[in-house]
Every structure is written in C-alpha cells, then in structure tokens.
mmCIF file of C-alpha atoms in Angstrom:
data_model
loop_
_atom_site.group_PDB
_atom_site.id
_atom_site.type_symbol
_atom_site.label_atom_id
_atom_site.label_comp_id
_atom_site.label_asym_id
_atom_site.label_seq_id
_atom_site.Cartn_x
_atom_site.Cartn_y
_atom_site.Cartn_z
ATOM 1 C CA LEU A 1 19.593 -4.771 -28.242
ATOM 2 C CA ALA A 2 21.960 -1.830 -28.202
ATOM 3 C CA ALA A 3 21.546 -1.385 -31.960
ATOM 4 C CA ALA A 4 17.763 -1.264 -31.564
ATOM 5 C CA GLU A 5 18.171 1.204 -28.683
ATOM 6 C CA LEU A 6 16.258 -1.015 -26.257
ATOM 7 C CA CYS A 7 17.025 -1.446 -22.570
ATOM 8 C CA SER A 8 17.354 -5.134 -21.708
ATOM 9 C CA ARG A 9 17.116 -4.492 -17.970
ATOM 10 C CA PRO A 10 14.415 -1.922 -17.180
ATOM 11 C CA GLU A 11 15.446 -1.846 -13.523
ATOM 12 C CA ALA A 12 18.957 -0.755 -14.556
ATOM 13 C CA ARG A 13 17.633 2.430 -16.153
ATOM 14 C CA SER A 14 17.671 5.571 -14.125
ATOM 15 C CA THR A 15 14.190 6.296 -12.855
ATOM 16 C CA GLY A 16 12.794 9.508 -11.596
ATOM 17 C CA ARG A 17 13.755 11.775 -14.500
ATOM 18 C CA ALA A 18 10.842 13.233 -16.400
ATOM 19 C CA GLY A 19 13.070 14.016 -19.368
ATOM 20 C CA ASN A 20 13.456 10.421 -20.484
ATOM 21 C CA GLN A 21 9.738 9.959 -21.282
ATOM 22 C CA GLY A 22 10.240 10.747 -24.953
ATOM 23 C CA ASP A 23 13.802 9.467 -25.150
ATOM 24 C CA PRO A 24 13.883 6.609 -27.726
ATOM 25 C CA ARG A 25 16.832 5.049 -25.882
ATOM 26 C CA CYS A 26 14.667 4.421 -22.825
ATOM 27 C CA ARG A 27 12.016 2.081 -24.136
ATOM 28 C CA CYS A 28 11.047 -1.244 -22.636
ATOM 29 C CA LEU A 29 11.361 -4.353 -24.776
ATOM 30 C CA ASP A 30 7.626 -4.235 -25.557
ATOM 31 C CA GLY A 31 7.982 -0.659 -26.861
ATOM 32 C CA SER A 32 6.078 0.978 -24.016
ATOM 33 C CA PRO A 33 7.505 4.103 -22.373
ATOM 34 C CA PRO A 34 9.190 3.679 -18.991
ATOM 35 C CA ARG A 35 6.925 3.756 -15.959
ATOM 36 C CA HIS A 36 7.803 6.044 -13.083
ATOM 37 C CA LEU A 37 6.555 5.636 -9.566
ATOM 38 C CA PRO A 38 4.652 8.639 -8.266
ATOM 39 C CA ASP A 39 6.199 10.537 -5.400
ATOM 40 C CA GLU A 40 4.709 9.689 -2.025
ATOM 41 C CA PRO A 41 2.786 12.518 -0.401
ATOM 42 C CA PRO A 42 4.301 13.660 2.888
ATOM 43 C CA ASN A 43 2.609 12.362 6.007
ATOM 44 C CA SER A 44 0.333 14.820 7.758
ATOM 45 C CA THR A 45 1.828 13.991 11.156
ATOM 46 C CA PRO A 46 5.604 13.773 11.335
ATOM 47 C CA THR A 47 6.943 10.722 13.150
ATOM 48 C CA LYS A 48 9.933 10.724 15.425
ATOM 49 C CA ALA A 49 13.211 9.693 13.897
ATOM 50 C CA PRO A 50 14.273 6.172 14.925
ATOM 51 C CA ASN A 51 17.450 7.544 16.582
ATOM 52 C CA ASN A 52 15.318 9.803 18.796
ATOM 53 C CA GLN A 53 13.104 6.887 19.832
ATOM 54 C CA ILE A 54 16.138 4.756 20.652
ATOM 55 C CA THR A 55 17.767 7.592 22.599
ATOM 56 C CA GLU A 56 14.616 8.292 24.618
ATOM 57 C CA LYS A 57 14.051 4.634 25.485
ATOM 58 C CA HIS A 58 17.720 4.159 26.354
ATOM 59 C CA GLU A 59 17.708 7.201 28.662
ATOM 60 C CA ASN A 60 14.589 5.904 30.388
ATOM 61 C CA LEU A 61 16.347 2.584 31.043
ATOM 62 C CA HIS A 62 19.402 4.253 32.579
ATOM 63 C CA ALA A 63 17.253 6.508 34.726
ATOM 64 C CA SER A 64 15.567 3.496 36.310
ATOM 65 C CA ASP A 65 18.707 1.568 37.340
ATOM 66 C CA ASN A 66 22.127 3.198 37.732
ATOM 67 C CA ASN A 67 23.718 0.150 39.421
ATOM 68 C CA ALA A 68 23.103 -2.284 36.539
ATOM 69 C CA THR A 69 25.990 -4.398 35.255
ATOM 70 C CA VAL A 70 27.506 -3.895 31.829
ATOM 71 C CA GLU A 71 25.940 -7.140 30.579
ATOM 72 C CA THR A 72 22.508 -6.068 31.776
ATOM 73 C CA ARG A 73 22.855 -2.725 30.047
ATOM 74 C CA LEU A 74 23.973 -4.419 26.814
ATOM 75 C CA TYR A 75 20.933 -6.723 26.882
ATOM 76 C CA GLU A 76 18.676 -3.750 27.582
ATOM 77 C CA MET A 77 20.271 -1.775 24.752
ATOM 78 C CA ARG A 78 19.809 -4.680 22.347
ATOM 79 C CA ASN A 79 16.154 -5.019 23.365
ATOM 80 C CA VAL A 80 15.560 -1.286 22.936
ATOM 81 C CA ILE A 81 17.089 -1.290 19.457
ATOM 82 C CA GLN A 82 15.171 -4.394 18.388
ATOM 83 C CA SER A 83 11.836 -3.147 19.703
ATOM 84 C CA THR A 84 12.320 0.274 18.107
ATOM 85 C CA ALA A 85 13.277 -1.303 14.789
ATOM 86 C CA LEU A 86 10.156 -3.461 14.979
ATOM 87 C CA GLU A 87 7.996 -0.391 15.662
ATOM 88 C CA VAL A 88 9.545 1.651 12.865
ATOM 89 C CA LEU A 89 10.086 -0.997 10.190
ATOM 90 C CA GLY A 90 7.527 -3.651 11.100
ATOM 91 C CA ARG A 91 8.005 -7.366 10.668
ATOM 92 C CA ALA A 92 10.032 -8.621 7.733
ATOM 93 C CA ARG A 93 8.001 -9.962 4.846
ATOM 94 C CA ARG A 94 8.943 -13.350 3.498
ATOM 95 C CA GLN A 95 10.841 -13.054 0.245
ATOM 96 C CA HIS A 96 9.936 -16.493 -1.065
ATOM 97 C CA GLN A 97 6.304 -16.835 -2.084
ATOM 98 C CA ASP A 98 6.042 -20.488 -1.023
ATOM 99 C CA TRP A 99 6.912 -19.900 2.627
ATOM 100 C CA PHE A 100 4.194 -20.566 5.152
ATOM 101 C CA ASP A 101 3.220 -18.618 8.219
ATOM 102 C CA ASP A 102 5.368 -20.124 10.982
ATOM 103 C CA ASN A 103 2.732 -19.361 13.601
ATOM 104 C CA ASP A 104 -0.108 -21.286 11.942
ATOM 105 C CA ALA A 105 -1.129 -24.144 14.269
ATOM 106 C CA ASP A 106 -2.438 -26.425 11.478
ATOM 107 C CA ILE A 107 0.782 -26.163 9.510
ATOM 108 C CA SER A 108 2.899 -26.713 12.622
ATOM 109 C CA ASN A 109 0.905 -29.858 13.458
ATOM 110 C CA PHE A 110 1.273 -31.221 9.923
ATOM 111 C CA LEU A 111 5.003 -30.560 9.898
ATOM 112 C CA ALA A 112 5.451 -32.146 13.337
ATOM 113 C CA GLU A 113 3.585 -35.240 12.129
ATOM 114 C CA LYS A 114 5.697 -35.415 8.980
ATOM 115 C CA ASN A 115 8.951 -34.996 10.903
ATOM 116 C CA GLY A 116 7.911 -37.657 13.432
ATOM 117 C CA LEU A 117 7.112 -40.130 10.661
ATOM 118 C CA HIS A 118 10.423 -39.421 8.964
ATOM 119 C CA LYS A 119 12.332 -39.933 12.220
ATOM 120 C CA ALA A 120 10.546 -43.247 12.833
ATOM 121 C CA TYR A 121 11.297 -44.313 9.277
ATOM 122 C CA MET A 122 14.974 -43.487 9.621
ATOM 123 C CA ASP A 123 15.329 -45.104 13.065
ATOM 124 C CA LEU A 124 13.617 -48.387 12.261
ATOM 125 C CA ARG A 125 13.110 -49.314 8.629
ATOM 126 C CA THR A 126 10.332 -51.901 8.696
ATOM 127 C CA ASP A 127 7.350 -52.341 6.412
ATOM 128 C CA ALA A 128 5.114 -50.602 8.964
ATOM 129 C CA THR A 129 7.308 -47.514 9.191
ATOM 130 C CA LYS A 130 7.685 -47.426 5.418
ATOM 131 C CA ALA A 131 3.895 -47.495 5.045
ATOM 132 C CA ALA A 132 3.500 -44.764 7.652
ATOM 133 C CA PHE A 133 6.086 -42.637 5.912
ATOM 134 C CA ARG A 134 4.282 -43.108 2.587
ATOM 135 C CA CYS A 135 1.160 -41.758 4.305
ATOM 136 C CA CYS A 136 3.181 -38.634 4.912
ATOM 137 C CA ARG A 137 2.500 -37.756 1.293
ATOM 138 C CA LEU A 138 -1.088 -36.994 2.300
ATOM 139 C CA VAL A 139 0.187 -34.478 4.824
ATOM 140 C CA GLN A 140 2.280 -32.833 2.139
ATOM 141 C CA GLN A 141 -0.726 -32.713 -0.184
ATOM 142 C CA ARG A 142 -2.799 -31.045 2.547
ATOM 143 C CA LEU A 143 -0.044 -28.473 3.049
ATOM 144 C CA LEU A 144 0.012 -27.709 -0.662
ATOM 145 C CA GLU A 145 -3.787 -27.372 -0.707
ATOM 146 C CA MET A 146 -3.588 -24.950 2.216
ATOM 147 C CA GLN A 147 -0.920 -23.001 0.369
ATOM 148 C CA ASP A 148 -3.064 -22.846 -2.764
ATOM 149 C CA THR A 149 -6.073 -21.545 -0.821
ATOM 150 C CA ARG A 150 -3.926 -18.866 0.832
ATOM 151 C CA MET A 151 -2.513 -17.706 -2.504
ATOM 152 C CA VAL A 152 -5.972 -17.172 -4.008
#
C-alpha cells in the first residue's frame, strides 16, 4: 500500500487540512479524495459551561443546609455532578447495535419469562421443564422480530 501511496486506515490520516485535497498520498483505497467534516456553525445562544452549572448548583445546596454531614454533602455533590452531566451530555447511546431498550416493557416481560424457564430447567430437569425451556425459543424469535422491526 505504501508503494501505491494509499492510506490503509482513512481514520489515521490527519483531517481538517484543506491542503491535502489534491495530495496523491492522501487517497482512500477506492481512489476517492478524503472527505472532511464541515465545521459546525456556532450556536446563536451561548450555553453555560458545565463547571459553572456545577458550581451554581453546589453553592445552592450549601446555602440551604450549613449543618449537613460530610457524607450528606458528598452524596449531594455526586448527585449535582451526575445531573449536570446528564443535562450537558445527555444519555449515553448504546455502542452495540443489537442492544435493546432496557425500559421496554414487552422486552422485559419476554426476558423475565425466558429467565424463569431457564431457572426451572436448571433446578429440576424433567421432560416437562425441558419442553418448557424449548418453548423459550419462541420468545427468542419474538425478540429478534422486534429487533428487526426497530432496525427498519
């Protein structure tokens, strides 16, 4: 690849320089020029810095109760930091595409049923529990169907 002047890892190239558009050393494997992300326009309304939000909330907590114990203040501080991080950053997105929404009631019910059948199968291995556990495959198929409909 080096002899052909191709970059094997496009993400390893430096991005953001306009000068490498015509540079033959910075071509993707398919021969196309490197793609650069456009700069984000600045927001019209500036938001407060996260440190300022944390400081303000923390000062408001101390103003309300000066006789709090150290443990109470630590818990309050942790809650302030977590809530501010949630406001600023939002909830974390799942990195794995096959993960389900943990809060979905249908999925929780299916998983509870599956786990109950597995526990019964492991506790008492009779023909009835084996048959019930085999029926668990239907639950798994329903989960996969739900996943497929969500992906579309």
